[in-house]
MMTF fields as JSON, N, C-alpha, C and O atoms, coordinates in Angstrom:
{
  "mmtfVersion": "1.0.0",
  "mmtfProducer": "UNKNOWN",
  "numBonds": 351,
  "numAtoms": 352,
  "numGroups": 88,
  "numChains": 1,
  "numModels": 1,
  "chainsPerModel": [1],
  "groupsPerChain": [88],
  "chainIdList": ["A"],
  "bondAtomList": [4, 2, 8, 6, 12, 10, 16, 14, 20, 18, 24, 22, 28, 26, 32, 30, 36, 34, 40, 38, 44, 42, 48, 46, 52, 50, 56, 54, 60, 58, 64, 62, 68, 66, 72, 70, 76, 74, 80, 78, 84, 82, 88, 86, 92, 90, 96, 94, 100, 98, 104, 102, 108, 106, 112, 110, 116, 114, 120, 118, 124, 122, 128, 126, 132, 130, 136, 134, 140, 138, 144, 142, 148, 146, 152, 150, 156, 154, 160, 158, 164, 162, 168, 166, 172, 170, 176, 174, 180, 178, 184, 182, 188, 186, 192, 190, 196, 194, 200, 198, 204, 202, 208, 206, 212, 210, 216, 214, 220, 218, 224, 222, 228, 226, 232, 230, 236, 234, 240, 238, 244, 242, 248, 246, 252, 250, 256, 254, 260, 258, 264, 262, 268, 266, 272, 270, 276, 274, 280, 278, 284, 282, 288, 286, 292, 290, 296, 294, 300, 298, 304, 302, 308, 306, 312, 310, 316, 314, 320, 318, 324, 322, 328, 326, 332, 330, 336, 334, 340, 338, 344, 342, 348, 346],
  "bondOrderList": [1, 1, 1, 1, 1, 1, 1, 1, 1, 1, 1, 1, 1, 1, 1, 1, 1, 1, 1, 1, 1, 1, 1, 1, 1, 1, 1, 1, 1, 1, 1, 1, 1, 1, 1, 1, 1, 1, 1, 1, 1, 1, 1, 1, 1, 1, 1, 1, 1, 1, 1, 1, 1, 1, 1, 1, 1, 1, 1, 1, 1, 1, 1, 1, 1, 1, 1, 1, 1, 1, 1, 1, 1, 1, 1, 1, 1, 1, 1, 1, 1, 1, 1, 1, 1, 1, 1],
  "groupList": [{"groupName": "PHE", "atomNameList": ["N", "CA", "C", "O"], "elementList": ["N", "C", "C", "O"], "formalChargeList": [0, 0, 0, 0], "bondAtomList": [1, 0, 2, 1, 3, 2], "bondOrderList": [1, 1, 2], "singleLetterCode": "F", "chemCompType": "L-PEPTIDE LINKING"}, {"groupName": "HIS", "atomNameList": ["N", "CA", "C", "O"], "elementList": ["N", "C", "C", "O"], "formalChargeList": [0, 0, 0, 0], "bondAtomList": [1, 0, 2, 1, 3, 2], "bondOrderList": [1, 1, 2], "singleLetterCode": "H", "chemCompType": "L-PEPTIDE LINKING"}, {"groupName": "ARG", "atomNameList": ["N", "CA", "C", "O"], "elementList": ["N", "C", "C", "O"], "formalChargeList": [0, 0, 0, 0], "bondAtomList": [1, 0, 2, 1, 3, 2], "bondOrderList": [1, 1, 2], "singleLetterCode": "R", "chemCompType": "L-PEPTIDE LINKING"}, {"groupName": "LEU", "atomNameList": ["N", "CA", "C", "O"], "elementList": ["N", "C", "C", "O"], "formalChargeList": [0, 0, 0, 0], "bondAtomList": [1, 0, 2, 1, 3, 2], "bondOrderList": [1, 1, 2], "singleLetterCode": "L", "chemCompType": "L-PEPTIDE LINKING"}, {"groupName": "CYS", "atomNameList": ["N", "CA", "C", "O"], "elementList": ["N", "C", "C", "O"], "formalChargeList": [0, 0, 0, 0], "bondAtomList": [1, 0, 2, 1, 3, 2], "bondOrderList": [1, 1, 2], "singleLetterCode": "C", "chemCompType": "L-PEPTIDE LINKING"}, {"groupName": "SER", "atomNameList": ["N", "CA", "C", "O"], "elementList": ["N", "C", "C", "O"], "formalChargeList": [0, 0, 0, 0], "bondAtomList": [1, 0, 2, 1, 3, 2], "bondOrderList": [1, 1, 2], "singleLetterCode": "S", "chemCompType": "L-PEPTIDE LINKING"}, {"groupName": "GLY", "atomNameList": ["N", "CA", "C", "O"], "elementList": ["N", "C", "C", "O"], "formalChargeList": [0, 0, 0, 0], "bondAtomList": [1, 0, 2, 1, 3, 2], "bondOrderList": [1, 1, 2], "singleLetterCode": "G", "chemCompType": "PEPTIDE LINKING"}, {"groupName": "ASN", "atomNameList": ["N", "CA", "C", "O"], "elementList": ["N", "C", "C", "O"], "formalChargeList": [0, 0, 0, 0], "bondAtomList": [1, 0, 2, 1, 3, 2], "bondOrderList": [1, 1, 2], "singleLetterCode": "N", "chemCompType": "L-PEPTIDE LINKING"}, {"groupName": "ASP", "atomNameList": ["N", "CA", "C", "O"], "elementList": ["N", "C", "C", "O"], "formalChargeList": [0, 0, 0, 0], "bondAtomList": [1, 0, 2, 1, 3, 2], "bondOrderList": [1, 1, 2], "singleLetterCode": "D", "chemCompType": "L-PEPTIDE LINKING"}, {"groupName": "THR", "atomNameList": ["N", "CA", "C", "O"], "elementList": ["N", "C", "C", "O"], "formalChargeList": [0, 0, 0, 0], "bondAtomList": [1, 0, 2, 1, 3, 2], "bondOrderList": [1, 1, 2], "singleLetterCode": "T", "chemCompType": "L-PEPTIDE LINKING"}, {"groupName": "GLN", "atomNameList": ["N", "CA", "C", "O"], "elementList": ["N", "C", "C", "O"], "formalChargeList": [0, 0, 0, 0], "bondAtomList": [1, 0, 2, 1, 3, 2], "bondOrderList": [1, 1, 2], "singleLetterCode": "Q", "chemCompType": "L-PEPTIDE LINKING"}, {"groupName": "GLU", "atomNameList": ["N", "CA", "C", "O"], "elementList": ["N", "C", "C", "O"], "formalChargeList": [0, 0, 0, 0], "bondAtomList": [1, 0, 2, 1, 3, 2], "bondOrderList": [1, 1, 2], "singleLetterCode": "E", "chemCompType": "L-PEPTIDE LINKING"}, {"groupName": "ALA", "atomNameList": ["N", "CA", "C", "O"], "elementList": ["N", "C", "C", "O"], "formalChargeList": [0, 0, 0, 0], "bondAtomList": [1, 0, 2, 1, 3, 2], "bondOrderList": [1, 1, 2], "singleLetterCode": "A", "chemCompType": "L-PEPTIDE LINKING"}, {"groupName": "TRP", "atomNameList": ["N", "CA", "C", "O"], "elementList": ["N", "C", "C", "O"], "formalChargeList": [0, 0, 0, 0], "bondAtomList": [1, 0, 2, 1, 3, 2], "bondOrderList": [1, 1, 2], "singleLetterCode": "W", "chemCompType": "L-PEPTIDE LINKING"}, {"groupName": "MET", "atomNameList": ["N", "CA", "C", "O"], "elementList": ["N", "C", "C", "O"], "formalChargeList": [0, 0, 0, 0], "bondAtomList": [1, 0, 2, 1, 3, 2], "bondOrderList": [1, 1, 2], "singleLetterCode": "M", "chemCompType": "L-PEPTIDE LINKING"}, {"groupName": "ILE", "atomNameList": ["N", "CA", "C", "O"], "elementList": ["N", "C", "C", "O"], "formalChargeList": [0, 0, 0, 0], "bondAtomList": [1, 0, 2, 1, 3, 2], "bondOrderList": [1, 1, 2], "singleLetterCode": "I", "chemCompType": "L-PEPTIDE LINKING"}, {"groupName": "PRO", "atomNameList": ["N", "CA", "C", "O"], "elementList": ["N", "C", "C", "O"], "formalChargeList": [0, 0, 0, 0], "bondAtomList": [1, 0, 2, 1, 3, 2], "bondOrderList": [1, 1, 2], "singleLetterCode": "P", "chemCompType": "L-PEPTIDE LINKING"}, {"groupName": "VAL", "atomNameList": ["N", "CA", "C", "O"], "elementList": ["N", "C", "C", "O"], "formalChargeList": [0, 0, 0, 0], "bondAtomList": [1, 0, 2, 1, 3, 2], "bondOrderList": [1, 1, 2], "singleLetterCode": "V", "chemCompType": "L-PEPTIDE LINKING"}],
  "groupTypeList": [0, 1, 2, 3, 3, 4, 5, 5, 5, 6, 7, 8, 9, 3, 10, 11, 12, 13, 14, 1, 15, 12, 6, 3, 9, 2, 3, 5, 15, 9, 12, 12, 6, 16, 11, 9, 12, 14, 2, 7, 14, 5, 12, 11, 2, 1, 2, 16, 15, 15, 11, 3, 3, 11, 7, 12, 8, 12, 16, 6, 3, 12, 11, 0, 3, 2, 12, 1, 14, 12, 1, 12, 17, 11, 2, 15, 11, 12, 12, 3, 12, 16, 8, 15, 16, 2, 12, 6],
  "groupIdList": [1, 2, 3, 4, 5, 6, 7, 8, 9, 10, 11, 12, 13, 14, 15, 16, 17, 18, 19, 20, 21, 22, 23, 24, 25, 26, 27, 28, 29, 30, 31, 32, 33, 34, 35, 36, 37, 38, 39, 40, 41, 42, 43, 44, 45, 46, 47, 48, 49, 50, 51, 52, 53, 54, 55, 56, 57, 58, 59, 60, 61, 62, 63, 64, 65, 66, 67, 68, 69, 70, 71, 72, 73, 74, 75, 76, 77, 78, 79, 80, 81, 82, 83, 84, 85, 86, 87, 88],
  "secStructList": [7, 2, 2, 2, 2, 2, 2, 2, 2, 6, 7, 2, 2, 2, 2, 2, 2, 2, 2, 2, 2, 2, 2, 2, 2, 2, 2, 2, 2, 2, 2, 6, 7, 2, 2, 2, 2, 2, 2, 2, 2, 7, 2, 2, 2, 2, 2, 2, 2, 2, 2, 2, 2, 2, 6, 6, 7, 2, 2, 2, 2, 2, 2, 2, 2, 2, 2, 2, 2, 2, 2, 2, 2, 2, 2, 2, 2, 2, 2, 2, 7, 6, 6, 1, 7, 7, 7, 7],
  "xCoordList": [0.828, 0.0, 0.871, 0.7, 1.805, 2.629, 3.546, 3.73, 4.113, 4.982, 4.181, 4.665, 2.954, 2.1, 1.784, 1.827, 1.47, 1.197, 2.41, 2.292, 3.574, 4.795, 5.109, 5.458, 4.989, 5.294, 4.247, 4.569, 3.005, 1.94, 2.107, 1.554, 2.863, 3.049, 3.876, 3.759, 4.72, 5.617, 6.788, 7.565, 6.926, 7.99, 9.136, 9.035, 10.217, 11.341, 11.95, 12.364, 12.007, 12.569, 11.719, 12.251, 10.409, 9.514, 9.666, 9.715, 9.739, 9.901, 11.21, 11.234, 12.282, 13.58, 13.567, 14.109, 12.955, 12.87, 12.101, 12.51, 10.986, 10.207, 11.036, 10.985, 11.788, 12.602, 13.635, 13.992, 14.107, 15.096, 14.477, 15.135, 13.223, 12.622, 11.641, 11.201, 11.291, 10.266, 10.626, 9.784, 11.852, 12.264, 12.229, 11.744, 12.74, 12.738, 11.313, 11.002, 10.458, 9.057, 8.396, 7.725, 8.589, 8.023, 8.576, 7.833, 9.872, 10.501, 9.898, 9.598, 9.718, 9.142, 7.716, 7.34, 6.93, 5.54, 5.487, 4.708, 6.305, 6.336, 6.812, 6.254, 7.833, 8.371, 7.358, 7.432, 6.422, 5.402, 4.369, 3.554, 4.402, 3.491, 2.374, 2.036, 1.794, 0.784, -0.472, -1.036, -0.911, -2.129, -1.909, -2.737, -0.795, -0.477, -0.262, -0.723, 0.44, 0.691, -0.618, -0.792, -1.524, -2.794, -3.613, -4.226, -3.622, -4.36, -3.734, -4.446, -2.394, -1.729, -1.835, -1.814, -1.947, -1.968, -3.371, -3.514, -4.392, -5.755, -6.205, -5.818, -7.025, -7.583, -8.451, -8.465, -9.163, -10.04, -9.254, -9.719, -8.066, -7.216, -6.67, -6.347, -6.563, -5.991, -7.045, -6.717, -8.282, -9.347, -9.501, -9.686, -9.432, -9.576, -8.526, -8.793, -7.35, -6.319, -6.821, -6.703, -7.376, -7.91, -9.047, -9.108, -9.94, -11.079, -10.613, -11.139, -9.637, -9.133, -8.421, -8.524, -7.702, -7.063, -8.111, -7.986, -9.137, -10.198, -10.905, -11.338, -11.016, -11.688, -10.736, -11.143, -9.466, -8.442, -8.378, -8.202, -8.523, -8.51, -7.103, -6.844, -6.202, -4.81, -4.666, -3.931, -5.342, -5.211, -5.759, -5.161, -6.879, -7.452, -6.551, -6.408, -5.939, -5.022, -3.795, -3.367, -3.234, -2.049, -2.373, -1.594, -3.515, -3.927, -4.145, -3.703, -4.819, -5.072, -3.769, -3.592, -2.848, -1.593, -0.756, -0.125, -0.747, -0.019, -0.591, 0.155, -1.909, -2.549, -2.366, -2.12, -2.484, -2.332, -0.95, -0.835, 0.088, 1.454, 1.713, 2.346, 1.236, 1.435, 0.782, 1.36, -0.415, -1.118, -0.39, -0.3, 0.13, 0.881, 2.122, 2.429, 2.825, 4.025, 3.663, 4.355, 2.59, 2.156, 1.871, 2.3, 1.156, 0.833, 2.085, 2.221, 2.986, 4.212, 5.073, 5.578, 5.245, 6.043, 5.441, 6.16, 4.139, 3.475, 3.639, 3.8, 3.598, 3.745, 5.184, 5.422, 6.143, 7.544, 8.063, 8.922, 7.559, 8.037, 6.859, 6.721, 6.012, 4.776, 4.975, 4.057, 6.145, 6.358, 6.953, 7.152, 7.236, 7.805, 6.687, 5.815, 6.691, 5.643, 5.699, 6.782, 4.55, 4.441, 3.909, 3.121, 4.343, 3.8, 2.413, 2.114, 1.584, 0.292, -0.774, -1.929],
  "yCoordList": [-1.195, 0.0, 1.258, 2.152, 1.303, 2.503, 2.684, 3.802, 1.595, 1.68, 2.177, 3.004, 1.675, 2.101, 3.594, 4.307, 4.058, 5.487, 6.324, 7.326, 5.902, 6.668, 6.659, 7.696, 5.516, 5.454, 6.204, 6.774, 6.207, 6.93, 8.443, 9.186, 8.889, 10.329, 10.94, 12.131, 10.11, 10.646, 11.402, 12.01, 11.374, 12.091, 11.116, 10.26, 11.249, 10.326, 10.358, 9.321, 11.536, 11.651, 10.895, 10.208, 11.014, 10.29, 8.784, 8.038, 8.338, 6.91, 6.385, 5.313, 7.131, 6.717, 6.709, 5.795, 7.716, 7.774, 6.564, 5.947, 6.226, 5.067, 3.787, 2.952, 3.637, 2.432, 2.308, 1.2, 3.444, 3.423, 3.094, 2.501, 3.474, 3.256, 2.094, 1.719, 1.519, 0.467, -0.718, -1.197, -1.194, -2.352, -2.056, -2.87, -0.898, -0.525, -0.331, -0.659, 0.2, 0.384, -0.968, -1.151, -1.905, -3.253, -3.912, -4.548, -3.765, -4.343, -3.773, -4.523, -2.473, -1.833, -2.293, -2.58, -2.36, -2.794, -4.25, -4.597, -5.089, -6.512, -6.698, -7.509, -5.958, -6.077, -5.659, -6.108, -4.81, -4.351, -5.427, -5.268, -6.517, -7.631, -7.712, -6.723, -8.905, -9.122, -8.27, -7.82, -8.045, -7.248, -5.804, -5.238, -5.222, -3.853, -3.794, -2.864, -4.788, -4.821, -4.877, -4.143, -5.728, -5.867, -4.578, -4.176, -3.935, -2.664, -1.595, -0.845, -1.516, -0.471, -0.711, 0.246, -1.951, -2.26, -2.499, -2.877, -2.289, -2.603, -1.711, -0.548, -2.294, -1.544, -0.398, 0.682, -0.63, 0.405, 1.661, 2.783, 1.453, 2.572, 3.342, 4.524, 2.687, 3.308, 3.793, 4.555, 3.369, 3.745, 5.258, 5.727, 6.041, 7.496, 8.099, 9.114, 7.506, 8.015, 7.934, 8.891, 6.793, 6.613, 7.595, 8.212, 7.74, 8.645, 10.088, 10.81, 10.507, 11.874, 12.09, 13.16, 11.071, 11.158, 11.25, 12.067, 10.417, 10.431, 11.779, 12.225, 12.426, 13.726, 14.887, 16.047, 14.585, 15.605, 16.625, 17.822, 16.127, 16.985, 16.993, 16.318, 17.757, 17.793, 18.279, 17.658, 19.37, 19.8, 18.749, 18.496, 18.15, 17.105, 15.892, 15.283, 15.538, 14.4, 14.676, 13.812, 15.852, 16.201, 16.124, 15.58, 16.665, 16.625, 15.185, 14.804, 14.399, 13.001, 12.233, 11.472, 12.425, 11.677, 12.017, 11.136, 13.281, 13.645, 12.891, 12.322, 12.89, 12.191, 10.681, 10.0, 10.163, 8.731, 8.25, 7.234, 8.974, 8.586, 8.744, 7.884, 9.823, 10.04, 8.92, 8.423, 8.531, 7.465, 6.134, 5.368, 5.858, 4.621, 4.591, 3.57, 5.697, 5.776, 5.555, 4.819, 6.182, 6.011, 4.547, 4.039, 3.87, 2.455, 1.591, 0.728, 1.825, 1.023, 1.289, 0.351, 2.546, 2.873, 2.268, 1.719, 2.366, 1.817, 0.304, -0.251, -0.358, -1.815, -2.233, -3.244, -1.454, -1.805, -1.457, -2.159, -0.396, 0.052, 0.559, 1.766, -0.339, 0.073, 0.826, 1.512, 0.722, 1.361, 2.767, 3.418, 3.234, 4.566, 5.574, 5.441, 6.61, 7.639, 8.38, 8.63, 8.723, 9.409, 10.812, 11.057, 11.722, 13.087, 13.064, 12.216, 13.984, 14.12, 13.534, 13.566],
  "zCoordList": [0.0, 0.0, 0.0, -0.828, 0.945, 1.07, -0.142, -0.623, -0.627, -1.811, -3.008, -3.78, -3.165, -4.263, -4.165, -5.167, -2.971, -2.796, -3.176, -3.881, -2.702, -2.993, -4.488, -5.052, -5.124, -6.554, -7.377, -8.419, -6.917, -7.625, -7.535, -8.347, -6.556, -6.374, -7.5, -7.79, -8.138, -9.159, -8.57, -9.306, -7.252, -6.558, -6.288, -5.409, -7.041, -6.903, -5.502, -4.983, -4.89, -3.547, -2.54, -1.667, -2.653, -1.76, -1.947, -0.969, -3.188, -3.458, -2.863, -2.259, -3.034, -2.504, -0.978, -0.355, -0.382, 1.077, 1.605, 2.588, 0.952, 1.388, 1.309, 2.213, 0.24, 0.082, 1.212, 1.611, 1.721, 2.803, 4.159, 5.014, 4.359, 5.679, 5.738, 6.825, 4.6, 4.578, 5.463, 6.223, 5.378, 6.175, 7.661, 8.447, 8.053, 9.466, 9.972, 11.117, 9.118, 9.491, 9.755, 10.77, 8.841, 9.027, 10.281, 11.029, 10.514, 11.696, 12.969, 13.898, 13.026, 14.211, 14.465, 15.601, 13.403, 13.546, 14.005, 14.892, 13.407, 13.772, 15.208, 15.948, 15.603, 16.959, 18.015, 19.159, 17.645, 18.595, 18.901, 19.81, 18.148, 18.401, 17.392, 16.741, 17.264, 16.216, 16.368, 15.371, 17.589, 17.775, 17.316, 16.602, 17.731, 17.317, 15.817, 15.155, 15.278, 13.836, 13.055, 12.082, 13.468, 12.753, 12.822, 11.834, 13.987, 14.099, 13.221, 12.553, 13.215, 12.429, 10.933, 10.159, 10.508, 9.081, 8.528, 7.365, 9.328, 8.892, 7.728, 7.622, 6.873, 5.743, 6.25, 5.66, 7.326, 7.891, 8.268, 8.069, 8.81, 9.221, 8.021, 8.141, 6.869, 5.687, 4.678, 3.769, 4.827, 3.882, 3.721, 2.598, 4.811, 4.632, 3.703, 3.059, 3.62, 2.719, 1.278, 0.513, 0.924, -0.431, -0.689, -1.753, 0.272, 0.099, -0.079, -0.926, 0.711, 0.592, -0.744, -1.343, -1.204, -2.519, -3.626, -4.539, -3.544, -4.559, -4.614, -5.676, -3.447, -3.38, -3.624, -3.555, -3.909, -4.16, -3.025, -3.254, -1.798, -0.612, -0.009, 0.988, -0.619, -0.166, 1.279, 2.048, 1.68, 3.076, 4.049, 5.094, 3.705, 4.563, 4.644, 5.705, 3.516, 3.482, 4.337, 5.103, 4.215, 5.019, 6.506, 7.289, 6.891, 8.299, 8.765, 9.849, 7.949, 8.308, 8.44, 9.391, 7.489, 7.527, 8.758, 9.34, 9.154, 10.387, 11.586, 12.383, 11.708, 12.832, 12.707, 13.702, 11.5, 11.229, 11.672, 12.359, 11.283, 11.629, 13.126, 13.738, 13.712, 15.147, 15.954, 16.921, 15.552, 16.258, 16.117, 17.076, 14.921, 14.704, 15.587, 16.203, 15.646, 16.486, 17.951, 18.656, 18.412, 19.807, 20.117, 21.153, 19.236, 19.46, 19.507, 20.374, 18.58, 18.523, 19.748, 20.364, 20.103, 21.285, 22.545, 23.38, 22.68, 23.866, 23.943, 25.03, 22.804, 22.784, 23.068, 23.729, 22.569, 22.749, 24.137, 24.671, 24.717, 26.031, 26.851, 27.047, 27.331, 28.006, 29.313, 29.764, 29.936, 31.239, 31.151, 32.176, 29.95, 29.787, 29.683, 28.824, 30.564, 30.481, 29.141, 28.612, 28.607, 27.32, 27.536, 28.449, 26.693, 26.71, 26.087, 25.246, 26.497, 25.835, 26.6, 26.176]
}
């Protein structure tokens, strides 16, 4: 999904950046455990991206992606180190 989005953008820098972080991203998600991985990779969680793209809502997409990524990071961090206090 993510590789397709990056390649569809036509942005070579974005595609190259994704290729550099894709493995580490998968490793982090997998290390967080199957439940966290399944929640982070669910189609339901990614469907709004497609809808925002279809509606050509660039500002809405940017806002959604910031929240989407922040939430994914929070879940992974919480799963990997549940005893560390978090800001927010």
